[in-house]
Every structure is written in structure tokens, then in C-alpha cells.
């Protein structure tokens, strides 16, 4: 080996002695063995931000004897010797570049350019956090055998969690709430407000005791030892329940880097399971990121488990802030607001679910901005009165969570109109016991790019409706993205004359008041923006894509080869839409895995009419004869719809347009009897977009169609153009576009452009709208898009028909909801509708809520009952019939 290297160096020496006229002669310094190794290490370090790993060699007596007998020793600087002795090392990234999901919106350019790594945009990798890193325990075989315990013991948490008891109880806000409550109690007793009276002192002592009790019920008590115990427990238990917990390693690196800025971080995940509370804390603990304080409903504060959640950062809040309707609980509102703001002042992280509760339908719930308004109020309170600049800031991190199989909750019962079972100790024990009876596949957690709340408020405080971000220009951050000074550019933005200010009147639902209508709009838009980012970052799992394909394309069943082809194309479409999938491998294996998780009660697998197991799908010879059919009976179709819902968000705008084309054409395009009319249908773009805007407003509480900073009409127009580019819609030919009058008008424009013209001369002329036709070859694809929203259209149409009962008298919301649900169930049982998903209780409630939002109905409270009535504009048969007719135009028949 040494002689070989001598020969190589001799060649280098000959190159150095080459004639001076040879401009291509390499230098010895460039090609020496040591320099080649050094250059290679530097290139590796610049690309992967670390030196190449060195292989560990086991030192045994046998290997030592072999080395002693060897006459030739490879030199340390030998390139060839090192190449032969060292195994090839793979870079720490997957070979498949996944789409970049969760990126900040363009309306927040500074955050988008600040909290990002180049590695994220190049080739982000997927990591299973349940797979512990390799441990170096060469000196202890016992520690090597118990790697789980060893990892937990060595994984230290160095963050402090302060005691804020006195700060909250002695705050001016808390004391003011005590005074206000005492005054109300004395007024009820008809006593004067005298601070020296016995009644005043007695009531004040009671209020202070209640204030302290409310705080201790709410307060979280972080326990570092319990973090370690829980980490060990989850490493063991989750490994038995789940195949993997997948995260983007690069996303966590960006997040960890952002937490070094010293600003409090607020995590806002989508809510799918009770496991969400612990799962995020476990992932952050695994990556050495500060664990957040987690807002949990007081229904989880049950014996035993409540104490564990509290020790892991959970603080419990009421579902309803005021126990009595129409009477504000000033003490509770003050404790909640002060508790959150004090945590933010101490630089602690927070986590709460912006949807409020777990989704029963699989879709994102319309966000509730109560707790978010407290954080916005805390930032607005830091505004400098002189220059109007915000001094405080918080980082917002939307989080998307995907489960391959529902882990907890019997959502079909609630969707069928049955009452929710309250959580108890024994119900929790039974649920945990049930967990170990099956496997739940994979879980995917995506952390979106953090963005500055200060930046969002600075950009949007002028006027959200203008959707202008001209006040801020994108900032290019050079060098290390950890620069903490980059966000200081926000302070240079020119403040507007009409500034959002901190509210002080105490009229808001969650203890914070909105002093201006503009602030309500901004907070609501912020909440929807966060949820939209989370939804777009949520990965599509194997069960999602299978359920979606079966319900939208193959409700009557499909052969396995056709299903494989369809899902392969569907996966490519999802990836093209910049949405990620949470599975890899051959499509046949993906289908088998999804069928195993869904179970035989949701998906029937047959071969030649006889039921077979999901394992038969793996059989490449006999598997082609397999037929897979979804179970469309109630309540199983509701569970399939739950899995399917997350994929609908990928196609929701195109589905709006497809349904709008049906309405604009006046032809029931989903009816088999109109197949011969398909190619003759023609529509204009303006008509289709107008119908789509109406549907988008109608389904406001079902989907988030666009980010609040975008314009709906523009996005629909872009989607219409994409349908043209995909040849689903055929654009008219140039010679057929204009009629004779239009051609004369065009020629006149051309002449006037040369010789001059007056605008009033053209007032009586117009450019006719183009007539677009449907592509006969893409008929099946058009119908698939149209079917996606049909369950909602059916439900909303039945709701609009049932509003006629309000012409006679007002009803309670609960009574009307029950009647509508019974009508929908009857239609499904009698086969009048083919979409059993329309009976979902959440969908009925959203439809009634949408009618209130469109000013068709209005709600009011009587005692503890919520009543519903028709507004004056729709309190007639004619006006209600108009709504029924319009909604009916979107139905297939």
C-alpha cells in the first residue's frame, strides 16, 4: 500500500515538473494526499454542517494478533488505504426529497426568511422518535441491555419552570376583579360599598379565598422527575401501540433554533386525540426543547390522571367561563388572563388547541380565538405611546397531527346524535386497556415554520380587508438563521394612525375585551390563518387516502388492480399540490396496510364473492382477483368519512367549481340519464365563480378554503385556470370566441388605438364572456370532484327545507337539530339519498350556524335554552323557497 502511494506522489511530482507553458498542470499542493483528505472533510462539513463520522473499530485479541502478523500497515494519510479500511458513509438525509410543508405565508416575509434552514428546502428527513439513538455503553453491558432506561437517565432537562402564584394572585387585575365581585355581591344584598363594614370584609375574604382556589385548580406543577419517568414510559408503551411517531427532523431543528431568540413560543396544534397533549411534550423533550404549559379542559381533571397531566404542564380551564348564563365570573376571567400573561412574561411556552375540542368529523373545526385573544392583548399592551411600536413579541407555531387510526373517542356515537359520555376514572382505565388490544399504525406530527405575532399585527393592523402588506418588505437574512436581531426590523415599520390598542372594558368571552371592531377581525383572521397553516401541513396517511378514494370514486367497490392505479395517481396529485403523505412503499402494500388498520367492519375484501383477509392483497397472483368495497351503512360510513375528510382539503376549491358548473349549466350532470348532454354543456367563468363564492360562504364552518390574507375570487379564478390546463374544461377556440358584433368592436378598438378615440364612444359595447365546455374524456374525473361536497349539499338542503317549520313558531336549537337529524336518517333508510355521511350531527349544527351567519335565521337565549327564529327578510314562504331552489341546483337530481 505504501508503494502505491509513493507511485501516486511520483505522478504528482512529474506534473509539477511539466513545462511552464502547460496551463493545465495541477500543483502538488492541490493534489497531495493530505490536502485531498482535508478538502473532502471541508466539503462534507460545508454540506452537512458536521464532520464525517469515523467508524468505530472493535479491539479484540484476534484483531490485534492479525495486525501484528501483517507486514504492511496502511498510512494514516493514505487515501486508498482509508477508502478500503473505512465503510462508505451515507449522508444523514433520506434519498427522497419530501415537499416543504408548513412554510410561513407570504404575508409574513420576515418570519419566512428568518426561521429557516437551507437543509429544509433541500432534502428534509423523516425521523421516528420512537427509535432511540445509538448509545455508547461500551464500559457497561447492563446499561447497553437497558438502552431505554439509559437514554432517559442521560437525557437531562435544564429548563426552569417558575412559581407564579403570588404574581397572579397579587396582580392589579386580580385585585380589581375581587373588588368588582364584592361590589356586585353587596349590590345584590342592598348594602352600601363601605370598606370598613363587616359585610365588605366578609365578602372580600370569601372572594380572595375563591380566587386562590381557582388558581390552584388551574395551575400546572411541572415535575422534572416525572418528565423522565413519562419519557421512559412513552418510549416503552408507544412502541407497543404505534409503528412510528414521524417528525421532520429539520423542522425540529428550525424550531429549536427559534426558541433561542428568547421569545415565548405558542404551539397551536390541531386536536384529534387525547394523546395530543402528551405527544407534543414528548417530542419536544426528546429534542431538548422547553416543554410548554398545555391548556386542557377541566373534564380531564379526573382522579389520578389529572395529577399526571398537571405535572407534565397541563393547566385546566373551564369549557364555559361563566357558570351562570348572563352573569360574568370576573374572578375566573382575571385568573385565566393573568395566568397566561404571567407565563408569557416569564418566557414560558404555551400550548392550546385553537379548535376548542377534538374533531368529530376529521375536518378542522372553525377556530375559537378566546385564548388567542389573550396573547394578542398581551402583545398590544406593549405598544409605545410615543412611536406606536410594539415592544413584546411571541412566536406562533401551528402544528399538524395525523393518525392512521383513531386512538380514542367513539365519535360515531356523537355523530349519530347520541349524547357524549363524560370522562371518568373507570372510562379512562377501560380506554387504556382497549388501546393494547390492537395496533394503531403510524402517527405524523408536522411543526410549521414559526412566525412572529408582532409581525402579523404590524402588517395587518392598518386594514385586514385591504390585504396589503406593502408596509413591510421581505428581509433577506444572511448567514446563520439563529440571528436574534433579525426580528428587530419590525420595530422600524411605520406605525399606522389607527392603531389596535389593548382592550380594558372586560367584555370578551375569555377575559379579554376587544375595544375595536378591527381587532376582532384581525384576531379571527389570525386564528383562521393558524388553522389553515396547520391543515396544509397535515400529512395524508394511508387510511386517509384509501377511505377517500373509496368514498369519492368507488362507492360500489373496485378491483385491486384498478384501485392500485387510482391510488398511485392520487398520491402523485397530492404531492404535486405540495401536500405530504405519511407513507412510502409499493401501492399494493400501502392498501394492505390501510385495510388492516381500518378493519373488516369498514372495508370488505372479497375474492370471487367469498370474503378473504387483508393478507391476500399481498398475493400478486391471486390478489388481482380481489375486490374491495366500502361499508356504506350507518354508522360505519361516518367513520370512513372521518378518515376521508383530511384529503378533501386538497381538492376543495376544484370541487367547489365542479358543483358550481352543475348549477350554472342547469343540467344534473351527476345523473346517469344526462350522459348524452355532458359534452354540450357550456358555462361562463363569471357564472361559475359566482356560484363557487356562494358555496364557499355557505360552507364557511365546514372548510377553510383559503388563507385569510388571500382573495377568494382570485384563488377560485386560478383554480378554474388549472382545470383548463388539466383539460377538464375545454377553452373555446379563437375563431369561435367572438361573434360578428364582437369582431367589429375589436376592429374598432384597433383603429381608435391608432387614430385616437373617446371612451364614451365604446360605452354601449362589451366583450362577451367565453363559453367553456366540459371534456367528454374527463367525465369521470369531473364527477369525482362533484361528489366530494354532495353529502354537505344534501344536509344543507334538508336544513333549508326544515326552516319552513319556523314560520309557525320559534323552536329551541336542540329540538330543531333533533328533527333535522331524524329527517336525514329517514332519507338514508329509505334510499332517497346515497350519502349516509349527511346525517352527521356536526354537519347539521354547522348548517344551522351558517344560516345564522347568512342572516336567514337568528338565535337568542331564554333562560338556559337557545332559541332560533327566522329574520324579517326570510320570514315568508317565497324567500325560503328561493334558498331551497338555489341549494337544490347543486344537487345531482
Coordinates of N, CA and C in Angstrom, one line a residue, residues 30-243:
X30 N -2.1 21.1 -4.4 CA -3.5 20.8 -4.6 C -3.8 19.3 -4.5
X31 N -2.9 18.5 -5.0 CA -3.2 17.1 -5.2 C -2.5 16.2 -4.3
X32 N -1.9 16.7 -3.2 CA -1.2 15.8 -2.3 C -2.3 15.0 -1.5
X33 N -1.8 13.9 -1.0 CA -2.8 13.0 -0.3 C -3.4 13.7 0.9
X34 N -2.7 14.4 1.7 CA -3.2 15.1 2.9 C -4.2 16.2 2.5
X35 N -3.9 16.9 1.4 CA -4.8 18.0 1.0 C -6.1 17.5 0.5
X36 N -6.0 16.3 -0.2 CA -7.3 15.7 -0.8 C -8.2 15.3 0.4
X37 N -7.6 14.7 1.4 CA -8.4 14.4 2.6 C -9.0 15.6 3.3
X38 N -8.2 16.6 3.4 CA -8.7 17.9 4.1 C -9.8 18.5 3.3
X39 N -9.6 18.6 1.9 CA -10.6 19.2 1.1 C -11.9 18.4 1.2
X40 N -11.8 17.1 1.2 CA -13.0 16.3 1.3 C -13.8 16.5 2.6
X41 N -13.0 16.6 3.7 CA -13.6 16.8 5.0 C -14.3 18.2 5.0
X42 N -13.7 19.2 4.4 CA -14.3 20.6 4.4 C -15.5 20.6 3.6
X43 N -15.5 19.9 2.4 CA -16.7 19.8 1.6 C -17.8 19.1 2.3
X44 N -17.5 18.0 3.0 CA -18.6 17.3 3.8 C -19.2 18.3 4.9
X45 N -18.3 19.0 5.5 CA -18.7 19.8 6.7 C -19.6 21.0 6.1
X46 N -19.2 21.6 5.0 CA -20.0 22.7 4.4 C -21.4 22.2 4.0
X47 N -21.5 20.9 3.6 CA -22.8 20.5 3.1 C -23.7 20.0 4.2
X48 N -23.1 19.2 5.2 CA -23.9 18.6 6.2 C -23.7 19.2 7.6
X49 N -22.9 20.3 7.7 CA -22.7 21.0 8.9 C -22.1 20.2 10.0
X50 N -21.3 19.2 9.6 CA -20.6 18.4 10.6 C -19.6 17.6 9.9
X51 N -18.6 17.1 10.7 CA -17.5 16.3 10.1 C -18.0 14.9 9.8
X52 N -17.5 14.2 8.9 CA -17.9 12.8 8.6 C -17.6 11.9 9.7
X53 N -18.6 11.0 10.1 CA -18.4 10.1 11.2 C -17.3 9.1 11.0
X54 N -16.6 8.9 12.0 CA -15.5 7.9 11.9 C -16.0 6.5 12.4
X55 N -15.7 5.5 11.7 CA -16.1 4.1 12.1 C -15.3 3.7 13.3
X56 N -16.1 3.1 14.3 CA -15.5 2.5 15.5 C -15.0 1.1 15.2
X57 N -13.8 0.9 15.7 CA -13.2 -0.4 15.5 C -13.1 -1.2 16.8
X58 N -13.6 -2.4 16.7 CA -13.6 -3.2 17.9 C -12.2 -3.8 18.2
X59 N -11.7 -3.6 19.4 CA -10.4 -4.0 19.7 C -10.5 -5.4 20.4
X60 N -10.1 -6.4 19.7 CA -10.1 -7.7 20.2 C -8.8 -8.3 20.1
X61 N -8.5 -9.4 20.9 CA -7.2 -10.1 20.8 C -6.9 -10.7 19.4
X62 N -8.0 -11.1 18.8 CA -7.8 -11.7 17.5 C -7.4 -10.7 16.4
X63 N -8.0 -9.5 16.5 CA -7.7 -8.5 15.6 C -6.3 -7.9 15.9
X64 N -5.9 -7.9 17.1 CA -4.6 -7.4 17.5 C -3.5 -8.4 16.9
X65 N -3.8 -9.7 17.0 CA -2.8 -10.6 16.5 C -2.7 -10.5 15.0
X66 N -3.8 -10.3 14.3 CA -3.8 -10.2 12.9 C -3.0 -8.9 12.5
X67 N -3.1 -7.8 13.2 CA -2.4 -6.6 12.8 C -0.9 -6.9 13.1
X68 N -0.6 -7.6 14.1 CA 0.8 -7.8 14.4 C 1.5 -8.7 13.3
X69 N 0.7 -9.6 12.8 CA 1.3 -10.5 11.7 C 1.4 -9.8 10.4
X70 N 0.6 -8.7 10.2 CA 0.6 -8.0 8.9 C 1.9 -7.3 8.8
X71 N 2.5 -7.4 7.6 CA 3.8 -6.8 7.3 C 3.6 -5.4 6.8
X72 N 2.4 -5.1 6.2 CA 2.1 -3.8 5.6 C 1.1 -3.0 6.4
X73 N 1.4 -1.9 6.9 CA 0.5 -1.0 7.7 C 0.0 0.2 6.8
X74 N -1.3 0.3 6.5 CA -1.7 1.5 5.7 C -1.4 2.8 6.5
X75 N -0.8 3.7 5.8 CA -0.5 5.0 6.5 C -1.8 5.8 6.8
X76 N -1.7 6.6 7.8 CA -2.9 7.4 8.2 C -3.4 8.3 7.1
X77 N -2.5 8.9 6.4 CA -2.9 9.8 5.3 C -3.2 9.2 4.0
X78 N -3.2 7.8 4.0 CA -3.4 7.2 2.7 C -4.9 7.2 2.3
X79 N -5.1 7.8 1.1 CA -6.5 7.9 0.6 C -7.0 6.5 0.3
X80 N -6.3 5.8 -0.5 CA -6.8 4.4 -0.9 C -6.9 3.5 0.3
X81 N -5.9 3.6 1.2 CA -6.0 2.8 2.4 C -7.2 3.1 3.3
X82 N -7.4 4.4 3.4 CA -8.6 4.8 4.2 C -9.9 4.4 3.6
X83 N -9.9 4.5 2.2 CA -11.1 4.1 1.5 C -11.4 2.7 1.6
X84 N -10.4 1.8 1.6 CA -10.6 0.4 1.8 C -10.9 0.0 3.2
X85 N -10.3 0.7 4.2 CA -10.4 0.3 5.5 C -11.8 0.8 6.1
X86 N -12.3 1.9 5.6 CA -13.5 2.6 6.1 C -14.7 2.2 5.3
X87 N -15.8 1.9 5.9 CA -17.0 1.7 5.1 C -17.5 3.0 4.5
X88 N -18.3 2.9 3.4 CA -18.9 4.1 2.9 C -19.9 4.6 3.8
X89 N -20.0 6.0 4.0 CA -20.9 6.6 5.0 C -22.0 7.3 4.2
X90 N -23.2 7.1 4.5 CA -24.4 7.8 3.9 C -24.7 9.1 4.6
X91 N -25.0 10.1 3.9 CA -25.4 11.4 4.5 C -26.6 11.2 5.3
X92 N -26.8 12.1 6.4 CA -27.9 11.9 7.3 C -29.2 12.4 6.8
X93 N -29.6 12.1 5.5 CA -30.8 12.6 4.9 C -31.4 11.4 4.1
X94 N -32.7 11.4 4.0 CA -33.3 10.4 3.1 C -33.1 10.7 1.7
X95 N -33.1 9.7 0.8 CA -32.8 9.9 -0.6 C -34.0 10.5 -1.3
X96 N -35.2 10.5 -0.7 CA -36.4 11.1 -1.3 C -36.7 12.4 -0.7
X97 N -36.6 13.4 -1.6 CA -36.9 14.8 -1.1 C -38.4 15.0 -1.0
X98 N -38.8 15.3 0.2 CA -40.3 15.5 0.5 C -40.6 16.9 0.3
X99 N -41.9 17.2 0.0 CA -42.3 18.6 -0.2 C -42.2 19.4 1.1
X100 N -41.9 20.7 1.0 CA -41.7 21.6 2.1 C -43.1 22.0 2.5
X101 N -43.6 21.5 3.7 CA -44.9 21.9 4.2 C -44.8 22.8 5.4
X102 N -45.8 23.6 5.7 CA -45.8 24.4 6.9 C -45.0 25.7 6.8
X103 N -44.7 26.1 5.5 CA -43.9 27.3 5.4 C -44.8 28.5 5.7
X104 N -44.2 29.6 6.2 CA -44.9 30.8 6.5 C -45.6 31.4 5.3
X105 N -46.7 32.0 5.5 CA -47.4 32.7 4.4 C -46.6 33.9 3.9
X106 N -46.8 34.3 2.6 CA -46.1 35.4 2.1 C -46.4 36.7 2.7
X107 N -47.5 36.7 3.5 CA -47.9 38.0 4.2 C -47.0 38.2 5.4
X108 N -46.2 37.2 5.8 CA -45.2 37.4 6.9 C -43.8 37.1 6.4
X109 N -43.3 38.0 5.6 CA -42.0 37.8 4.9 C -40.8 37.7 5.8
X110 N -40.8 38.5 6.9 CA -39.6 38.5 7.7 C -39.5 37.1 8.5
X111 N -40.6 36.6 9.0 CA -40.5 35.3 9.6 C -40.2 34.2 8.7
X112 N -40.7 34.4 7.4 CA -40.5 33.3 6.4 C -39.0 33.2 6.1
X113 N -38.3 34.4 6.1 CA -36.9 34.4 5.7 C -36.0 34.2 6.9
X114 N -36.5 34.3 8.1 CA -35.6 34.2 9.3 C -35.5 32.8 9.8
X115 N -36.6 32.2 10.1 CA -36.6 30.9 10.8 C -36.6 29.8 9.8
X116 N -35.5 29.6 9.1 CA -35.5 28.6 8.0 C -34.0 28.1 7.9
X117 N -33.9 26.9 7.6 CA -32.6 26.3 7.2 C -32.6 25.9 5.8
X118 N -31.4 26.0 5.1 CA -31.3 25.6 3.8 C -31.6 24.1 3.6
X119 N -31.2 23.3 4.7 CA -31.5 21.9 4.7 C -32.9 21.5 4.5
X120 N -33.8 22.4 5.1 CA -35.3 22.1 5.0 C -35.7 22.2 3.5
X121 N -35.2 23.2 2.8 CA -35.7 23.3 1.4 C -35.0 22.3 0.5
X122 N -33.9 21.8 0.9 CA -33.2 20.9 0.0 C -33.7 19.4 0.2
X123 N -33.6 18.9 1.3 CA -34.0 17.5 1.5 C -34.3 17.2 3.0
X124 N -35.4 17.6 3.5 CA -35.8 17.3 4.8 C -36.0 15.8 5.1
X125 N -35.6 15.4 6.2 CA -35.7 13.9 6.5 C -36.8 13.6 7.5
X126 N -37.3 12.4 7.5 CA -38.3 12.0 8.4 C -37.6 11.1 9.4
X127 N -38.0 11.4 10.7 CA -37.3 10.6 11.8 C -38.4 10.0 12.6
X128 N -38.2 8.8 13.1 CA -39.1 8.1 14.0 C -38.5 8.3 15.4
X129 N -39.2 9.2 16.2 CA -38.7 9.5 17.5 C -38.8 8.3 18.5
X130 N -39.5 7.3 18.1 CA -39.6 6.1 19.0 C -38.3 5.2 18.8
X131 N -37.6 5.5 17.8 CA -36.3 4.8 17.6 C -35.2 5.6 18.3
X132 N -34.8 5.1 19.4 CA -33.8 5.8 20.2 C -32.4 5.8 19.5
X133 N -31.7 6.9 19.7 CA -30.3 7.0 19.1 C -29.4 5.9 19.7
X134 N -28.4 5.5 19.0 CA -27.4 4.5 19.5 C -26.7 5.1 20.7
X135 N -26.5 4.3 21.7 CA -25.9 4.7 22.9 C -24.5 4.1 23.0
X136 N -23.6 4.9 23.5 CA -22.2 4.4 23.7 C -22.1 3.9 25.1
X137 N -22.2 2.6 25.3 CA -22.2 2.0 26.7 C -21.2 0.8 26.6
X138 N -20.0 1.1 26.1 CA -19.0 0.0 25.9 C -18.5 -0.5 27.3
X139 N -18.5 0.4 28.3 CA -18.0 0.0 29.6 C -19.0 -0.6 30.5
X140 N -20.3 -0.7 30.0 CA -21.3 -1.3 30.9 C -22.3 -2.1 30.1
X141 N -22.2 -3.4 30.2 CA -23.1 -4.2 29.4 C -24.5 -4.1 30.0
X142 N -24.7 -3.8 31.3 CA -26.0 -3.6 31.9 C -26.7 -2.5 31.2
X143 N -26.0 -1.3 31.1 CA -26.6 -0.1 30.5 C -27.0 -0.4 29.0
X144 N -26.1 -1.2 28.4 CA -26.4 -1.5 27.0 C -27.7 -2.3 26.8
X145 N -27.9 -3.2 27.8 CA -29.1 -4.0 27.7 C -30.4 -3.2 28.0
X146 N -30.3 -2.2 28.8 CA -31.5 -1.4 29.1 C -31.3 0.0 28.5
X147 N -31.3 0.0 27.2 CA -31.0 1.3 26.5 C -32.1 2.3 26.7
X148 N -33.3 1.9 26.9 CA -34.4 2.8 27.1 C -34.2 3.6 28.4
X149 N -33.9 2.8 29.5 CA -33.6 3.4 30.8 C -32.4 4.3 30.7
X150 N -31.4 3.8 30.0 CA -30.1 4.6 29.9 C -30.4 5.9 29.2
X151 N -31.1 5.9 28.1 CA -31.4 7.1 27.3 C -32.2 8.1 28.2
X152 N -33.2 7.6 28.9 CA -34.0 8.5 29.7 C -33.2 9.1 30.9
X153 N -32.3 8.3 31.4 CA -31.5 8.8 32.6 C -30.5 9.9 32.1
X154 N -29.9 9.6 30.9 CA -28.9 10.6 30.4 C -29.5 11.8 29.8
X155 N -30.8 11.8 29.4 CA -31.4 12.9 28.7 C -31.9 13.9 29.8
X156 N -31.1 14.9 30.0 CA -31.4 15.8 31.1 C -32.2 17.0 30.5
X157 N -33.0 17.6 31.4 CA -33.8 18.7 31.1 C -33.3 19.9 31.9
X158 N -32.9 20.9 31.3 CA -32.2 22.0 32.0 C -33.0 23.3 32.0
X159 N -34.3 23.2 31.8 CA -35.1 24.4 31.8 C -35.8 24.6 33.2
X160 N -36.0 25.8 33.5 CA -36.6 26.1 34.8 C -38.1 26.5 34.6
X161 N -38.9 26.2 35.6 CA -40.3 26.5 35.5 C -40.7 27.2 36.8
X162 N -41.0 28.5 36.7 CA -41.1 29.4 37.9 C -42.4 29.2 38.6
X163 N -42.4 29.6 39.8 CA -43.6 29.6 40.6 C -44.3 31.0 40.5
X164 N -45.5 31.1 40.0 CA -46.1 32.4 39.7 C -47.3 32.6 40.5
X165 N -47.4 31.9 41.6 CA -48.6 32.0 42.5 C -48.8 33.4 43.0
X166 N -47.8 34.0 43.6 CA -48.0 35.4 44.2 C -48.2 36.4 43.1
X167 N -47.5 36.2 42.0 CA -47.6 37.2 40.9 C -49.0 37.3 40.3
X168 N -49.7 36.1 40.2 CA -51.0 36.1 39.7 C -52.0 36.6 40.7
X169 N -51.9 36.1 42.0 CA -52.9 36.5 43.0 C -52.8 37.9 43.4
X170 N -51.6 38.5 43.4 CA -51.4 39.9 43.8 C -51.4 40.9 42.7
X171 N -51.7 40.5 41.5 CA -51.7 41.4 40.3 C -52.9 42.4 40.4
X172 N -52.7 43.6 39.8 CA -53.8 44.6 39.8 C -55.1 44.1 39.2
X173 N -54.9 43.2 38.2 CA -56.1 42.7 37.5 C -56.9 41.8 38.5
X174 N -56.2 40.9 39.2 CA -56.9 40.0 40.1 C -57.6 40.8 41.3
X175 N -56.9 41.8 41.8 CA -57.4 42.6 42.9 C -58.6 43.4 42.4
X176 N -58.6 43.9 41.1 CA -59.7 44.7 40.6 C -60.9 43.7 40.4
X177 N -60.7 42.5 40.0 CA -61.8 41.5 39.9 C -62.4 41.2 41.2
X178 N -61.6 41.1 42.3 CA -62.1 40.9 43.6 C -63.0 42.1 44.0
X179 N -62.5 43.3 43.8 CA -63.3 44.5 44.2 C -64.6 44.5 43.4
X180 N -64.6 44.2 42.1 CA -65.8 44.2 41.3 C -66.8 43.2 41.8
X181 N -66.3 42.0 42.1 CA -67.2 40.9 42.6 C -67.8 41.3 43.9
X182 N -67.0 41.8 44.8 CA -67.6 42.3 46.1 C -68.6 43.3 46.0
X183 N -68.4 44.2 45.0 CA -69.4 45.3 44.8 C -70.7 44.7 44.3
X184 N -70.6 43.7 43.4 CA -71.9 43.1 42.9 C -72.6 42.3 43.9
X185 N -71.8 41.6 44.8 CA -72.5 40.9 45.9 C -73.2 41.8 46.9
X186 N -72.5 42.9 47.2 CA -73.2 43.9 48.1 C -74.4 44.6 47.5
X187 N -74.3 44.8 46.2 CA -75.5 45.4 45.5 C -76.7 44.4 45.5
X188 N -76.4 43.1 45.4 CA -77.5 42.1 45.5 C -78.1 42.1 46.8
X189 N -77.3 42.4 47.9 CA -77.9 42.4 49.2 C -78.4 43.7 49.6
X190 N -78.3 44.7 48.8 CA -78.8 46.1 49.1 C -78.0 46.8 50.1
X191 N -76.7 46.5 50.2 CA -75.8 47.1 51.1 C -74.9 48.1 50.4
X192 N -74.5 49.2 51.1 CA -73.6 50.1 50.5 C -72.1 49.6 50.5
X193 N -71.3 50.2 49.6 CA -69.9 49.8 49.5 C -69.1 50.6 50.5
X194 N -68.9 49.9 51.6 CA -68.1 50.5 52.7 C -66.9 49.6 53.1
X195 N -65.7 50.0 52.8 CA -64.6 49.2 53.0 C -64.4 48.8 54.5
X196 N -64.9 49.6 55.4 CA -64.8 49.4 56.8 C -65.9 48.5 57.4
X197 N -66.9 48.2 56.6 CA -68.0 47.4 57.2 C -67.7 46.0 57.3
X198 N -68.4 45.3 58.2 CA -68.1 43.8 58.3 C -68.5 43.0 57.1
X199 N -69.7 43.5 56.5 CA -70.1 42.8 55.3 C -69.1 42.9 54.1
X200 N -68.5 44.0 54.0 CA -67.5 44.2 52.9 C -66.3 43.3 53.2
X201 N -65.8 43.3 54.5 CA -64.6 42.5 54.8 C -64.9 41.0 54.6
X202 N -66.2 40.6 55.0 CA -66.5 39.2 54.9 C -66.6 38.7 53.4
X203 N -67.2 39.5 52.6 CA -67.3 39.2 51.2 C -66.0 39.2 50.5
X204 N -65.1 40.2 50.9 CA -63.8 40.3 50.3 C -63.0 39.0 50.6
X205 N -63.1 38.6 51.9 CA -62.3 37.4 52.3 C -62.8 36.2 51.5
X206 N -64.1 36.1 51.3 CA -64.6 35.0 50.5 C -64.1 35.0 49.1
X207 N -64.1 36.2 48.5 CA -63.7 36.3 47.1 C -62.2 36.0 47.0
X208 N -61.4 36.5 47.9 CA -60.0 36.2 47.9 C -59.7 34.7 48.0
X209 N -60.5 34.0 48.9 CA -60.4 32.6 49.0 C -60.8 31.8 47.8
X210 N -61.8 32.3 47.1 CA -62.3 31.7 45.9 C -61.2 32.0 44.8
X211 N -60.6 33.2 44.8 CA -59.6 33.5 43.8 C -58.4 32.5 43.9
X212 N -58.0 32.3 45.1 CA -56.9 31.4 45.4 C -57.2 29.9 45.0
X213 N -58.5 29.5 45.3 CA -58.9 28.2 44.9 C -58.9 28.0 43.4
X214 N -59.5 29.0 42.7 CA -59.5 28.9 41.2 C -58.1 28.8 40.7
X215 N -57.2 29.5 41.2 CA -55.8 29.5 40.7 C -55.2 28.1 40.9
X216 N -55.4 27.5 42.1 CA -54.7 26.2 42.4 C -55.4 25.1 41.6
X217 N -56.7 25.2 41.2 CA -57.3 24.2 40.4 C -56.7 24.3 39.0
X218 N -56.4 25.5 38.5 CA -55.9 25.8 37.2 C -54.4 25.5 37.1
X219 N -53.7 25.8 38.1 CA -52.2 25.9 38.0 C -51.6 24.5 37.7
X220 N -50.6 24.6 36.8 CA -49.8 23.4 36.4 C -48.6 23.4 37.3
X221 N -48.1 22.2 37.7 CA -47.0 22.0 38.6 C -46.0 21.1 37.9
X222 N -45.0 21.7 37.1 CA -44.1 21.0 36.3 C -43.2 20.1 37.3
X223 N -43.0 18.9 36.9 CA -42.1 17.9 37.6 C -41.1 17.3 36.7
X224 N -39.8 17.7 36.9 CA -38.8 17.2 36.1 C -38.6 15.7 36.2
X225 N -38.6 15.2 37.4 CA -38.5 13.7 37.5 C -39.6 13.0 36.8
X226 N -40.9 13.5 36.8 CA -42.0 12.9 36.1 C -41.8 13.0 34.6
X227 N -41.1 14.0 34.2 CA -40.8 14.1 32.7 C -40.0 12.9 32.3
X228 N -39.0 12.6 33.1 CA -38.1 11.5 32.8 C -38.9 10.1 32.9
X229 N -39.7 10.0 33.9 CA -40.5 8.8 34.0 C -41.4 8.6 32.9
X230 N -42.1 9.7 32.5 CA -43.0 9.7 31.4 C -42.3 9.4 30.1
X231 N -41.1 10.0 29.9 CA -40.3 9.7 28.7 C -40.0 8.2 28.6
X232 N -39.6 7.6 29.7 CA -39.3 6.2 29.7 C -40.6 5.4 29.4
X233 N -41.7 5.8 30.0 CA -43.0 5.1 29.8 C -43.5 5.2 28.4
X234 N -43.4 6.4 27.8 CA -43.8 6.6 26.5 C -42.9 5.8 25.5
X235 N -41.6 5.8 25.7 CA -40.7 5.1 24.9 C -41.1 3.6 24.8
X236 N -41.6 3.1 26.0 CA -42.0 1.7 26.0 C -43.4 1.4 25.5
X237 N -44.3 2.2 25.9 CA -45.8 2.0 25.6 C -46.1 2.4 24.1
X238 N -45.6 3.6 23.7 CA -45.9 4.0 22.3 C -45.3 3.0 21.3
X239 N -44.1 2.5 21.7 CA -43.5 1.5 20.8 C -44.4 0.2 20.6
X240 N -45.2 -0.1 21.7 CA -46.1 -1.2 21.6 C -47.4 -0.9 20.8
X241 N -47.8 0.3 20.9 CA -49.1 0.7 20.3 C -48.9 1.2 18.8
X242 N -47.8 1.9 18.6 CA -47.6 2.5 17.3 C -46.4 2.0 16.5
X243 N -46.5 2.0 15.2 CA -45.3 1.6 14.4 C -44.3 2.7 14.5

